[in-house]
Amino acid sequence: MGKLLIVGTVAFDAIETPFGKTDKILGGAATFIGLAASQFNVRSAIVSVVGEDFPQEYLDLLSSKNIDISALQIIKGGKTFFWSGKYGNDLNTRDTLATELNVLADFVPIVPDNFKDADVVMLGNLHPNTQMSVINQMRERPKLIVLDTMNFWMDNALEELREVIGQVDIITINDEEARQLSNEYSLVNAAEKIQQMGPKFVVIKKGEHGALLFHGSQVFFAPALPLREVFDPTGAGDTFAGGLTGYLAESRNISFNNLKNAVIQGSNLASFCVEKFGTERMKDLEKKEINNRLLQFRELTQFDIELQ
Amino acid sequence: MGKLLIVGTVAFDAIETPFGKTDKILGGAATFIGLAASQFNVRSAIVSVVGEDFPQEYLDLLSSKNIDISALQIIKGGKTFFWSGKYGNDLNTRDTLATELNVLADFVPIVPDNFKDADVVMLGNLHPNTQMSVINQMRERPKLIVLDTMNFWMDNALEELREVIGQVDIITINDEEARQLSNEYSLVNAAEKIQQMGPKFVVIKKGEHGALLFHGSQVFFAPALPLREVFDPTGAGDTFAGGLTGYLAESRNISFNNLKNAVIQGSNLASFCVEKFGTERMKDLEKKEINNRLLQFRELTQFDIELQ
């Protein structure tokens, strides 16, 4: 069984979509990554921080998914990171209504001893220095380091970001971020330039339009499953990353062919995540549902043309 | 060998993209459809109209591709339909600079006797009444009728459009048009509603994001090939339709599995079309190039996950 170390936020989210509105609910990149990865046969741990206001119920949920939370720091008297956002009618745009860093402002990640030899490290979206600190704490170079990031760090900490990008095997970013980071409009060219920055694999997430995997001259495309209803896109990207890394930690095979499977697994899990608010769909998701939907992915994409 | 009847514009286009600018060059829906379909083992004919200003060279090009142009009316003293457009930097938006209907304004399509028994009829984007007139001239109900249309007719001739939609087997429209026609945001719901209007198959084109094929509860997705450079998107949708119908006329099999192949063929041919201005890439395209790129489509989409 592979070991997966996850660093990222554990948070409160308050979300408004055209279909409804939530109070503070469980959110955060590490939460979504962990829940998705828990669908695979892996030992995982979350390195993160919350405040004293973080409910025991949420901690219990993570533990019940076999996620080691001994390195999830609980700051006495502190308040948990809070994000609030409102989605537009097409769910493709969102406005951030509030970002309260709280305990995240002074977060110093501490990798637990028993995960310093993790096979896979998933660096969720955080300050690049925090991501780098996790890499530096590992006892040896993990088999695979995956990095997620966003345009905010390109705008505000590009040098530090470039440094950590130089240390990872896979980067996952969305199409606009790929264009910003590479200064190339074509995603083919963008992926090529980003590979030159370090990562051997570049995954470009296009939301409802699926995800592209690039490696040298090889390209693979995982569609998003066309859904009757998308309820709340929050956490879809992190769920994708959790499916990707969970599957790779389980299968311990980073060939391009297996990476194909990994992005399909990520896309598959993300298709569940968006069906309900926050983590609601993910917390009770069963393997049978996942496998059924993988069959749908097969139907959706597989064809058999005879070449003449 | 199947017979394919194509109705649509044959035109002059003047195009401006971020990469260059053309004078009047060969364009029109029927032109792109015919060139794409000519890659398959079919007998095809174009029903359309041009003016006396239409160069013999262009007529010769169509004839050289084994396209029957005896029903391409040449109006003495008339001027050929002219369209001029300018694409934005991302090639996803375009402004129409000029539309001169000219001989198209009084176009009455006449289906030639030897194509009144065509197996497949491809109704390119035109006034719905013109499309309906072609259906009505057929000796018997063709095995397959495919309709392309656009938002202009939804805005200006919805009743007539709904009537012809009720007569066809496959409709191809883009995502925004599907939403407008169905009044549904979700493409799954949109495709369901459009199927209730008549067509058994709904193909939703998403440009650089690929195309979706819907039939009952079945869905298939054909990605667009990620390209290093897209030079000119003009004609890509018509080329897609030409690949789709050309392949179906050749294979004479309208099972869902073969429809999958057909949309891949369409997407494959469209990926060539956008590489140069207008018809330039399509007119010398060779079967070998097409087959090589079909292998790329296979690499791009095929995976093999073992379910546990």
XYZ file of C-alpha atoms in Angstrom:
616
model
C 0.000 0.000 0.000
C 1.444 3.374 -1.025
C 1.826 6.335 1.300
C 0.363 9.668 0.250
C 1.233 12.903 2.017
C -1.202 15.760 1.456
C -0.525 19.376 2.297
C -3.216 21.979 1.800
C -5.933 23.964 3.482
C -8.572 22.562 5.776
C -11.214 25.225 5.917
C -14.697 26.532 6.339
C -16.473 27.444 3.107
C -19.666 29.414 2.676
C -20.984 28.949 -0.830
C -23.704 30.496 -2.912
C -24.732 28.987 -6.241
C -27.825 29.593 -8.383
C -29.282 26.532 -6.628
C -28.808 27.475 -3.002
C -26.630 28.773 -0.249
C -24.719 27.254 2.639
C -23.548 28.464 6.020
C -19.998 27.582 6.998
C -19.387 24.017 5.879
C -16.324 21.796 5.661
C -13.993 22.756 2.825
C -10.341 23.234 1.910
C -8.026 21.728 -0.680
C -6.540 19.069 1.621
C -10.027 18.000 2.684
C -11.198 17.393 -0.877
C -7.893 15.783 -1.862
C -8.012 13.498 1.172
C -11.612 12.430 0.671
C -10.979 11.605 -2.987
C -7.743 9.745 -2.281
C -9.463 7.727 0.447
C -11.256 5.827 -2.321
C -7.978 4.086 -3.088
C -5.921 1.588 -1.192
C -3.479 4.094 0.305
C -2.249 5.361 3.652
C -2.641 9.099 3.647
C -1.912 11.968 6.002
C -2.914 15.608 5.928
C -0.480 18.345 6.936
C -2.536 21.439 7.661
C -3.851 23.779 10.332
C -7.254 24.665 11.785
C -8.491 26.758 14.704
C -10.113 25.744 17.950
C -13.471 26.434 16.290
C -13.057 23.428 13.989
C -15.717 20.848 14.911
C -14.737 17.432 16.237
C -17.301 16.003 13.806
C -15.171 17.097 10.833
C -12.024 15.662 12.400
C -13.867 12.408 12.952
C -15.008 12.356 9.343
C -11.418 12.604 8.089
C -10.233 9.942 10.555
C -13.061 7.646 9.558
C -11.677 7.741 5.995
C -8.346 6.390 7.261
C -6.687 9.769 6.848
C -3.927 10.320 9.409
C -4.635 13.745 10.933
C -1.892 13.735 13.557
C -0.132 16.490 11.578
C -3.274 18.601 11.321
C -2.395 21.335 13.809
C -5.201 22.695 15.986
C -4.326 26.200 17.175
C -5.753 27.040 20.596
C -7.809 30.210 20.497
C -7.297 30.372 16.721
C -9.921 30.561 14.012
C -10.034 28.258 10.994
C -9.327 29.602 7.503
C -12.587 30.796 5.960
C -13.517 31.314 2.327
C -16.799 32.516 0.957
C -17.772 32.689 -2.701
C -20.698 33.186 -5.010
C -21.024 31.487 -8.394
C -22.552 33.073 -11.496
C -25.474 31.538 -13.326
C -23.316 29.375 -15.579
C -21.134 28.250 -12.617
C -18.059 29.122 -14.673
C -17.402 32.389 -12.894
C -17.241 33.058 -9.202
C -16.709 36.052 -6.958
C -14.844 35.692 -3.723
C -16.925 37.360 -1.034
C -14.537 36.811 1.872
C -11.125 35.303 2.557
C -10.128 35.164 6.225
C -6.703 33.553 6.532
C -6.884 33.305 10.329
C -4.590 30.473 11.539
C -3.350 29.925 7.980
C -1.467 33.242 8.144
C 1.196 31.760 10.445
C 1.064 28.178 9.241
C 4.337 26.288 9.405
C 3.821 22.784 8.008
C 5.351 19.928 9.964
C 5.651 16.608 8.162
C 5.134 13.744 10.623
C 8.020 11.300 10.955
C 6.011 8.351 9.704
C 5.244 10.159 6.427
C 8.713 11.503 5.685
C 9.098 8.489 3.409
C 5.775 8.945 1.582
C 5.728 7.624 -1.994
C 3.589 10.455 -3.275
C 3.409 14.041 -2.052
C 0.427 16.148 -3.088
C 1.103 19.844 -2.634
C -2.293 21.530 -2.578
C -2.657 25.199 -3.454
C -0.758 27.198 -0.786
C 2.095 29.708 -0.680
C 4.979 28.200 -2.698
C 7.282 28.586 0.308
C 4.974 26.396 2.367
C 4.943 23.816 -0.438
C 8.753 23.937 -0.664
C 9.105 23.499 3.094
C 7.219 20.207 2.853
C 9.501 18.930 0.093
C 12.534 19.869 2.174
C 11.300 17.919 5.171
C 11.075 14.617 3.298
C 13.675 12.030 4.313
C 14.344 11.126 0.711
C 13.066 12.322 -2.640
C 9.503 10.946 -2.966
C 8.750 8.835 -6.045
C 6.281 11.468 -7.133
C 5.582 15.068 -6.190
C 2.450 16.715 -7.544
C 1.839 20.436 -7.292
C -1.367 22.412 -7.561
C -1.252 26.188 -7.631
C -3.168 29.192 -8.899
C -2.810 32.573 -10.583
C -2.661 34.378 -7.209
C 0.858 33.003 -6.638
C 1.888 33.832 -10.206
C 0.892 37.428 -9.495
C 2.374 37.643 -6.019
C 5.173 35.105 -5.544
C 6.327 34.105 -9.005
C 9.970 33.575 -8.105
C 9.164 31.279 -5.188
C 6.586 29.496 -7.325
C 9.094 28.891 -10.128
C 11.453 27.418 -7.557
C 8.971 24.849 -6.282
C 7.737 24.100 -9.816
C 11.344 23.187 -10.574
C 11.154 20.454 -7.912
C 7.977 18.609 -8.865
C 7.029 15.801 -11.270
C 3.469 16.807 -12.091
C 1.827 20.212 -12.054
C -1.941 20.654 -12.243
C -3.239 24.081 -13.240
C -6.157 25.412 -15.213
C -5.970 26.649 -18.808
C -5.806 30.353 -17.985
C -3.089 29.756 -15.403
C -1.117 27.652 -17.879
C -1.285 30.532 -20.341
C -0.236 33.062 -17.708
C 2.646 30.944 -16.440
C 4.021 30.193 -19.911
C 3.035 33.340 -21.766
C 1.754 31.064 -24.548
C -1.824 30.958 -25.805
C -1.748 27.485 -27.349
C -2.017 24.899 -24.582
C 0.345 22.628 -26.527
C 3.009 25.321 -26.450
C 2.160 26.247 -22.871
C 2.589 22.651 -21.701
C 5.909 22.409 -23.521
C 7.255 25.539 -21.839
C 6.034 24.450 -18.416
C 7.765 21.090 -18.849
C 10.955 23.026 -19.442
C 10.466 24.580 -15.979
C 10.754 21.147 -14.361
C 7.610 18.981 -14.278
C 7.740 15.936 -16.557
C 3.948 15.891 -16.684
C 1.638 18.863 -17.097
C -2.071 18.488 -16.381
C -4.202 21.355 -17.648
C -7.669 21.448 -16.101
C -10.443 22.943 -18.213
C -13.345 22.495 -15.788
C -16.461 21.312 -17.612
C -14.301 20.889 -20.723
C -12.138 18.179 -19.169
C -8.400 17.920 -18.591
C -5.338 17.497 -20.784
C -2.258 15.513 -19.813
C 1.034 16.379 -21.540
C 4.332 14.501 -21.394
C 6.947 15.196 -24.044
C 5.173 14.739 -27.355
C 2.402 12.636 -25.791
C -1.048 14.041 -25.070
C -4.077 12.524 -23.404
C -7.475 14.043 -22.870
C -9.921 13.166 -20.090
C -13.349 14.677 -20.659
C -15.580 15.825 -17.860
C -18.659 13.621 -17.706
C -21.611 15.578 -19.147
C -23.963 15.984 -16.198
C -27.614 16.828 -16.100
C -26.956 19.164 -13.205
C -23.868 20.720 -11.762
C -24.758 21.884 -8.306
C -21.539 23.297 -6.823
C -18.105 23.261 -8.503
C -16.263 23.971 -5.237
C -13.512 21.422 -4.638
C -13.738 19.804 -8.079
C -10.117 20.626 -8.936
C -8.868 19.330 -5.588
C -11.001 16.216 -5.899
C -9.453 15.679 -9.325
C -5.978 15.984 -7.774
C -6.984 13.613 -4.971
C -8.185 11.007 -7.441
C -5.030 11.409 -9.501
C -2.618 11.052 -6.581
C -4.659 8.449 -4.719
C -4.717 6.240 -7.785
C -0.982 6.722 -8.430
C -0.072 6.040 -4.799
C -2.082 2.830 -4.951
C -0.822 1.614 -8.333
C 2.784 2.864 -7.895
C 3.271 3.140 -11.608
C 4.037 6.462 -13.230
C 4.151 5.373 -16.852
C 2.258 7.616 -19.272
C -0.345 4.889 -19.771
C -1.029 4.730 -16.069
C -1.097 8.520 -15.847
C -3.919 8.337 -18.396
C -5.848 6.145 -15.995
C -5.043 8.529 -13.152
C -6.529 11.586 -14.878
C -9.630 9.561 -15.769
C -9.935 8.568 -12.086
C -9.547 12.225 -11.115
C -12.124 13.371 -13.630
C -14.478 10.607 -12.520
C -14.303 11.586 -8.847
C -14.683 15.282 -9.685
C -17.919 14.439 -11.505
C -19.384 13.304 -8.186
C -18.018 16.208 -6.172
C -19.993 18.809 -8.150
C -23.324 17.032 -7.638
C -23.853 18.383 -4.124
C -22.659 21.221 -1.907
C -19.134 21.029 -0.532
C -18.004 17.570 0.586
C -21.534 16.212 0.891
C -21.363 13.899 -2.124
C -17.824 12.723 -1.445
C -18.204 11.718 2.174
C -20.544 8.790 1.513
C -19.403 7.914 -1.989
C -19.076 4.181 -2.576
C -16.678 2.197 -4.734
C -19.586 0.690 -6.661
C -20.784 4.110 -7.786
C -17.257 5.010 -8.819
C -16.839 1.871 -10.886
C -20.207 2.319 -12.556
C -19.258 5.790 -13.604
C -15.873 4.619 -14.888
C -17.864 2.432 -17.266
C -19.697 5.566 -18.390
C -16.327 7.229 -19.031
C -15.397 4.259 -21.162
C -18.629 4.537 -23.162
C -18.095 8.267 -23.460
C -14.638 8.043 -24.975
C -13.899 4.654 -26.498
C -14.313 4.082 -30.222
C -13.012 1.607 -32.728
C -12.296 2.923 -36.193
C -10.693 0.546 -38.637
C -8.063 2.375 -40.620
C -7.973 1.706 -44.329
C -20.740 3.432 -52.736
C -23.198 5.719 -50.951
C -24.672 8.873 -52.445
C -24.379 12.107 -50.490
C -26.387 15.191 -51.390
C -25.046 18.452 -50.007
C -26.967 21.709 -49.904
C -25.312 24.868 -48.632
C -23.507 28.023 -49.618
C -20.649 28.243 -52.069
C -19.097 31.601 -51.394
C -16.291 34.088 -51.304
C -14.784 34.677 -47.870
C -12.433 37.446 -46.787
C -10.882 36.556 -43.468
C -8.757 38.350 -40.942
C -7.115 36.468 -38.086
C -4.319 37.511 -35.720
C -1.987 35.699 -38.141
C -2.919 37.319 -41.419
C -5.545 38.484 -43.824
C -6.961 37.208 -47.096
C -8.639 38.772 -50.100
C -11.720 37.003 -51.422
C -11.011 33.295 -51.294
C -13.113 30.169 -51.789
C -15.505 29.520 -48.929
C -19.052 28.468 -48.097
C -20.591 25.638 -46.101
C -21.182 23.325 -49.081
C -17.592 23.828 -50.222
C -16.119 22.760 -46.877
C -18.626 19.912 -46.498
C -17.884 18.662 -50.007
C -14.107 18.801 -49.635
C -14.244 16.916 -46.342
C -16.685 14.291 -47.649
C -14.509 13.770 -50.730
C -12.039 11.956 -48.474
C -14.491 9.053 -48.333
C -15.650 6.584 -50.902
C -18.869 8.391 -51.821
C -20.617 9.987 -54.778
C -21.528 13.497 -53.772
C -23.309 16.461 -55.346
C -23.602 20.068 -54.278
C -26.872 21.967 -54.647
C -26.052 25.648 -54.465
C -25.728 28.901 -56.367
C -22.911 31.248 -57.399
C -22.588 34.316 -59.624
C -20.853 34.803 -62.932
C -17.871 36.141 -60.978
C -17.140 32.695 -59.580
C -13.799 31.498 -60.994
C -13.606 28.430 -63.197
C -10.613 27.388 -61.115
C -12.845 26.877 -58.065
C -15.393 24.902 -60.082
C -12.556 22.739 -61.374
C -11.312 22.156 -57.853
C -14.714 20.831 -56.751
C -15.033 18.658 -59.866
C -11.545 17.277 -59.360
C -12.699 15.987 -55.980
C -15.426 13.947 -57.690
C -18.105 16.324 -56.510
C -21.011 16.551 -58.958
C -21.602 20.276 -59.538
C -24.279 20.004 -62.180
C -26.789 21.374 -59.640
C -24.550 24.287 -58.721
C -26.427 27.108 -60.442
C -24.355 29.861 -62.058
C -26.432 33.045 -62.340
C -25.547 35.169 -65.364
C -24.671 38.704 -64.339
C -25.034 37.713 -60.698
C -22.519 38.072 -57.905
C -21.472 35.249 -55.576
C -22.435 35.323 -51.891
C -19.715 37.118 -49.948
C -18.825 36.951 -46.267
C -16.111 38.813 -44.471
C -15.091 38.355 -40.857
C -12.405 39.207 -38.369
C -11.361 36.907 -35.523
C -10.326 38.062 -32.054
C -6.965 37.203 -30.559
C -8.141 33.936 -29.038
C -9.952 32.914 -32.282
C -13.044 32.120 -30.208
C -14.862 35.304 -31.121
C -15.409 36.823 -34.516
C -17.025 39.920 -35.906
C -18.809 39.803 -39.227
C -17.543 42.711 -41.301
C -19.741 42.153 -44.350
C -22.469 39.815 -45.560
C -23.524 40.311 -49.180
C -26.198 37.760 -50.065
C -26.124 38.566 -53.785
C -27.380 35.537 -55.777
C -28.184 33.705 -52.550
C -31.095 36.100 -51.938
C -33.196 34.435 -54.673
C -31.787 30.924 -54.419
C -34.233 28.150 -55.210
C -32.483 24.789 -54.750
C -33.034 22.186 -57.456
C -32.091 18.620 -56.582
C -30.755 16.849 -59.687
C -32.646 13.734 -60.751
C -29.688 11.433 -60.221
C -29.426 12.488 -56.564
C -33.116 12.323 -55.653
C -32.345 8.871 -54.241
C -29.292 9.947 -52.208
C -28.624 7.859 -49.104
C -27.511 10.809 -47.031
C -28.641 14.424 -47.290
C -26.506 17.074 -45.599
C -28.429 20.304 -45.116
C -25.803 23.010 -44.567
C -26.680 26.222 -42.769
C -29.267 28.071 -44.900
C -32.815 29.402 -44.501
C -34.903 26.523 -43.069
C -37.346 26.862 -45.986
C -34.523 26.191 -48.422
C -33.485 23.161 -46.385
C -37.092 21.913 -46.321
C -37.457 22.356 -50.064
C -34.543 19.959 -50.604
C -36.111 17.308 -48.365
C -39.389 17.670 -50.268
C -37.707 17.096 -53.616
C -36.282 13.705 -52.645
C -37.884 10.740 -54.419
C -38.004 8.754 -51.197
C -37.095 9.423 -47.618
C -33.258 9.310 -47.471
C -31.680 6.871 -45.035
C -30.204 9.803 -43.175
C -30.827 13.539 -43.104
C -28.380 15.757 -41.240
C -29.100 19.398 -40.491
C -26.747 22.197 -39.573
C -28.152 25.552 -38.538
C -27.314 28.599 -36.450
C -28.717 31.099 -33.976
C -29.641 33.555 -36.770
C -32.507 31.264 -37.832
C -33.563 30.726 -34.221
C -33.894 34.500 -33.938
C -35.525 35.094 -37.311
C -37.319 31.972 -38.559
C -37.877 29.764 -35.516
C -41.165 28.285 -36.681
C -39.775 27.225 -40.051
C -36.638 25.949 -38.345
C -38.653 23.828 -35.908
C -40.495 22.350 -38.864
C -37.348 21.208 -40.655
C -35.769 20.039 -37.378
C -38.815 17.780 -37.061
C -37.810 16.072 -40.322
C -34.156 15.227 -39.724
C -32.204 12.407 -38.087
C -29.156 14.310 -36.878
C -28.785 17.951 -35.950
C -25.394 19.602 -35.488
C -25.294 22.881 -33.571
C -22.925 24.580 -31.198
C -23.347 24.707 -27.430
C -24.795 28.210 -27.262
C -27.270 27.391 -30.031
C -28.300 24.174 -28.283
C -29.006 26.203 -25.157
C -30.959 28.808 -27.087
C -33.002 26.240 -28.989
C -33.881 24.193 -25.899
C -33.940 26.893 -23.269
C -31.849 24.551 -21.095
C -28.399 25.366 -19.759
C -27.213 21.803 -19.165
C -26.196 20.261 -22.487
C -27.542 16.900 -21.319
C -30.965 18.442 -20.807
C -30.656 20.498 -23.986
C -29.877 17.401 -26.059
C -32.826 15.587 -24.527
C -35.231 18.389 -25.396
C -33.878 18.705 -28.926
C -34.323 14.974 -29.457
C -37.970 15.473 -28.533
C -38.206 17.937 -31.440
C -37.369 15.151 -33.899
C -33.689 14.285 -34.413
C -32.665 10.913 -33.000
C -29.083 12.135 -32.712
C -27.904 15.496 -31.438
C -24.335 16.614 -32.043
C -23.245 19.605 -29.985
C -20.111 21.280 -31.296
C -17.921 23.035 -28.746
C -15.150 24.270 -31.051
C -11.734 23.786 -29.473
C -13.476 21.854 -26.672
C -14.650 19.071 -28.962
C -18.100 17.700 -29.773
C -20.728 15.702 -27.908
C -22.989 13.097 -29.500
C -26.281 12.315 -27.759
C -28.743 9.524 -28.550
C -31.307 8.558 -25.933
C -29.338 7.910 -22.769
C -26.103 7.364 -24.675
C -23.374 9.995 -24.853
C -20.091 10.098 -26.721
C -17.440 12.771 -26.690
C -14.985 13.538 -29.480
C -12.254 15.936 -28.380
C -10.664 18.453 -30.678
C -7.045 17.563 -31.252
C -4.866 19.961 -29.221
C -2.934 21.888 -31.843
C 0.207 23.938 -31.552
C -1.343 26.571 -33.776
C -4.852 27.301 -34.933
C -4.585 29.541 -37.920
C -8.154 30.100 -39.134
C -11.282 28.437 -37.678
C -13.415 29.312 -40.728
C -15.138 26.219 -42.100
C -14.221 23.942 -39.188
C -17.858 23.221 -38.310
C -18.754 22.491 -41.932
C -15.668 20.327 -42.339
C -16.773 18.432 -39.250
C -20.213 17.912 -40.832
C -18.596 16.827 -44.106
C -16.451 14.255 -42.322
C -19.461 13.010 -40.378
C -21.735 12.611 -43.396
C -19.033 11.442 -45.788
C -18.070 8.675 -43.395
C -21.696 7.666 -42.812
C -22.498 7.670 -46.536
C -19.510 5.425 -47.131
C -20.118 3.027 -44.247
C -23.946 3.027 -44.507
C -24.321 2.167 -40.870
C -26.101 4.475 -38.491
C -25.665 2.522 -35.264
C -24.555 4.554 -32.270
C -21.148 2.850 -32.371
C -20.629 3.901 -35.956
C -21.876 7.400 -35.190
C -19.038 7.571 -32.642
C -16.593 6.859 -35.437
C -18.292 9.463 -37.592
C -17.858 12.291 -35.077
C -14.214 11.297 -34.603
C -13.771 11.451 -38.390
C -15.422 14.865 -38.388
C -13.274 16.147 -35.557
C -10.177 14.742 -37.226
C -10.847 16.514 -40.529
C -11.715 19.766 -38.744
C -8.309 19.645 -37.059
C -6.695 19.969 -40.494
C -9.068 22.651 -41.737
C -8.009 25.167 -39.081
C -4.311 24.840 -39.877
C -4.426 27.145 -42.897
C -6.624 29.868 -44.369
C -9.946 28.840 -45.895
C -9.869 25.630 -47.924
C -6.117 25.675 -48.407
C -5.321 22.759 -46.107
C -8.282 20.659 -47.238
C -7.745 20.812 -50.952
C -4.529 18.801 -50.959
C -5.126 16.715 -47.866
C -4.109 13.090 -48.269
C -5.589 9.910 -46.805
C -2.270 9.049 -45.199
C -2.255 12.260 -43.176
C -5.825 11.586 -42.111
C -5.059 8.082 -40.944
C -1.958 9.198 -39.068
C -3.994 11.738 -37.207
C -6.706 9.198 -36.423
C -3.976 7.291 -34.604
C -3.287 10.469 -32.623
C -6.978 10.635 -31.733
C -6.736 7.091 -30.494
C -3.702 7.935 -28.335
C -5.472 11.041 -27.108
C -8.571 9.260 -25.867
C -8.036 5.559 -25.315
C -7.272 4.220 -21.853
C -7.539 0.891 -20.143
C -8.497 0.940 -16.486
C -9.066 -2.405 -14.822
C -12.073 -2.169 -12.558
C -11.755 -3.773 -9.137
